[in-house]
Amino acid sequence: MRQFIAFAALLAATTLADAARKLNVVVILADDLGYADVGFNGCKDIPTPNIDSLAKHGVRCANGYVSHSFCSPTRAGLMTGRYQQRFGHENNPAYLPEDTKVGLPLSQATIADVLKSAGYVTGAIGKWHLGAAPCFHPNERGFMEYFGFLGGGHIYLPGMKGGPEYTVPLLRNKEPLELKDYVTDVLSAEAAAFVTRHKAEPFYLYVAYNAVHTPLQAPEKYLSRFAGITDERRRIYAAMTSAMDDGIGRVLAALRDNGIERDTMVWFFSDNGGPVETVAPTRNDPLRGNKGTLYEGGIRVPFVVQWRAGLPEGTVCEQPVISLDVLPTAAALAGAKLPASLKLDGVNITPHLKGEVKTPPHERLFWRMGGGASWAVREGRHKLVKPGKDATPQLFDLNNDIGEAKDLAGEKPGMVARLQAAFDAWNAELIPPIFEGPKPAAKKAKRAAKKK
Ligand code: CA
């Protein structure tokens, strides 16, 4: 009897501790990973057991989107929970450490600001790509700890080739340090160490791999796993993907070993679709298009959420969700108070992930690129996409035609008009891009230098 009382007391104490414990949030972002390059989306030549384990123990979002079809704008949306075109972040920032205009506008609160205000320890690891000037540094944007590089990518191995932005030293907070090992392994080790270091307090950890973005670089220890892949570029890409998957396994093991796996919500998705063969040997099938387009191959990405104590395991959420939902979902679960001035586009999708709410979290989802040169809107099964500056909008029924092969615009003029009007109304709320992409910016600088 005495034993039973002791046990009951222990149980009560555990329950109390659990109730007091806040949920940790980990967001793992891949870079340029193809829709079909993970096991849970049917990949056959690259095993991704750790990424797949998230789907096995969590919720796979079959209609999981990002808010842009290339790197930096997607990150701006993820950081703020807002369509990034609302504040002009519609291009990749050039790597300009002196330019205080080219980066995530300081007017915008980040997910790290929000969770820090709720008592969370906040950390960012890996690719930043939200401005290289000191005012844009992660430590100035709510992240108490940072390890990574501020540009749009990095060489993977010491001494390997890459442009100036890709060969800068790594940073621990603001201190430069030399790259000594495969960068994917280095980032994974840092992420696992962060988990262990902060196991006793609620944390938000953002792990932004530059994998599997170019340059295609991998060491023999990963390449040797893919001797059977004869296409040399695909073989290197497979090795890079496999290294990232191992790294994600290390982070998950750290959560498990420290006894906090159940109380941690882990998100995994890619920042945009695969660039496909011209740039990197990725696969997006059965989706049409690729990185840089607003067809599904540019914006629908491998997307999973695991929270073992709170979400059903091995389920599929069919409702369209978007990377903008991370901030409001995390804030709600963390009990964070959002400033009244913060107008979010994302919503708390926990009830949808749980399968408790069957109506879609968003009436419509929108995309816009190049200040409006191309755009798309999705409502229910229908998507209207204007694929380029002089193109006519095309209408697709994604329930029947995930590959966007049959344009229904001629057959359904009413639906076209309705979605066009919805886009126009949303578009009227946006501002033009506040900075240009690296290529136009470089051209302008060249012209200015010539004039001098
Ligand atoms: Ca990317």
mmCIF file of N, CA and C and ligand atoms in Angstrom, residues 31-32 71 271-272 291, ligand 1:
data_model
loop_
_atom_site.group_PDB
_atom_site.id
_atom_site.type_symbol
_atom_site.label_atom_id
_atom_site.label_comp_id
_atom_site.label_asym_id
_atom_site.label_seq_id
_atom_site.Cartn_x
_atom_site.Cartn_y
_atom_site.Cartn_z
ATOM 1 N N ASP A 31 16.815 23.062 -48.177
ATOM 2 C CA ASP A 31 16.962 24.085 -49.217
ATOM 3 C C ASP A 31 16.931 23.428 -50.598
ATOM 4 N N ASP A 32 15.911 23.753 -51.367
ATOM 5 C CA ASP A 32 15.814 23.256 -52.757
ATOM 6 C C ASP A 32 15.607 21.742 -52.855
ATOM 7 N N CYS A 71 14.366 31.064 -52.278
ATOM 8 C CA CYS A 71 14.872 31.013 -50.894
ATOM 9 C C CYS A 71 14.426 32.103 -49.922
ATOM 10 N N ASP A 271 12.328 24.853 -48.517
ATOM 11 C CA ASP A 271 12.011 26.281 -48.691
ATOM 12 C C ASP A 271 11.385 26.582 -50.046
ATOM 13 N N ASN A 272 11.528 25.655 -50.978
ATOM 14 C CA ASN A 272 10.909 25.764 -52.314
ATOM 15 C C ASN A 272 11.074 24.407 -52.982
ATOM 16 N N LYS A 291 11.464 25.039 -58.848
ATOM 17 C CA LYS A 291 11.887 26.256 -58.149
ATOM 18 C C LYS A 291 11.824 27.445 -59.106
HETATM 19 CA CA CA B 1 15.928 27.403 -51.784
#
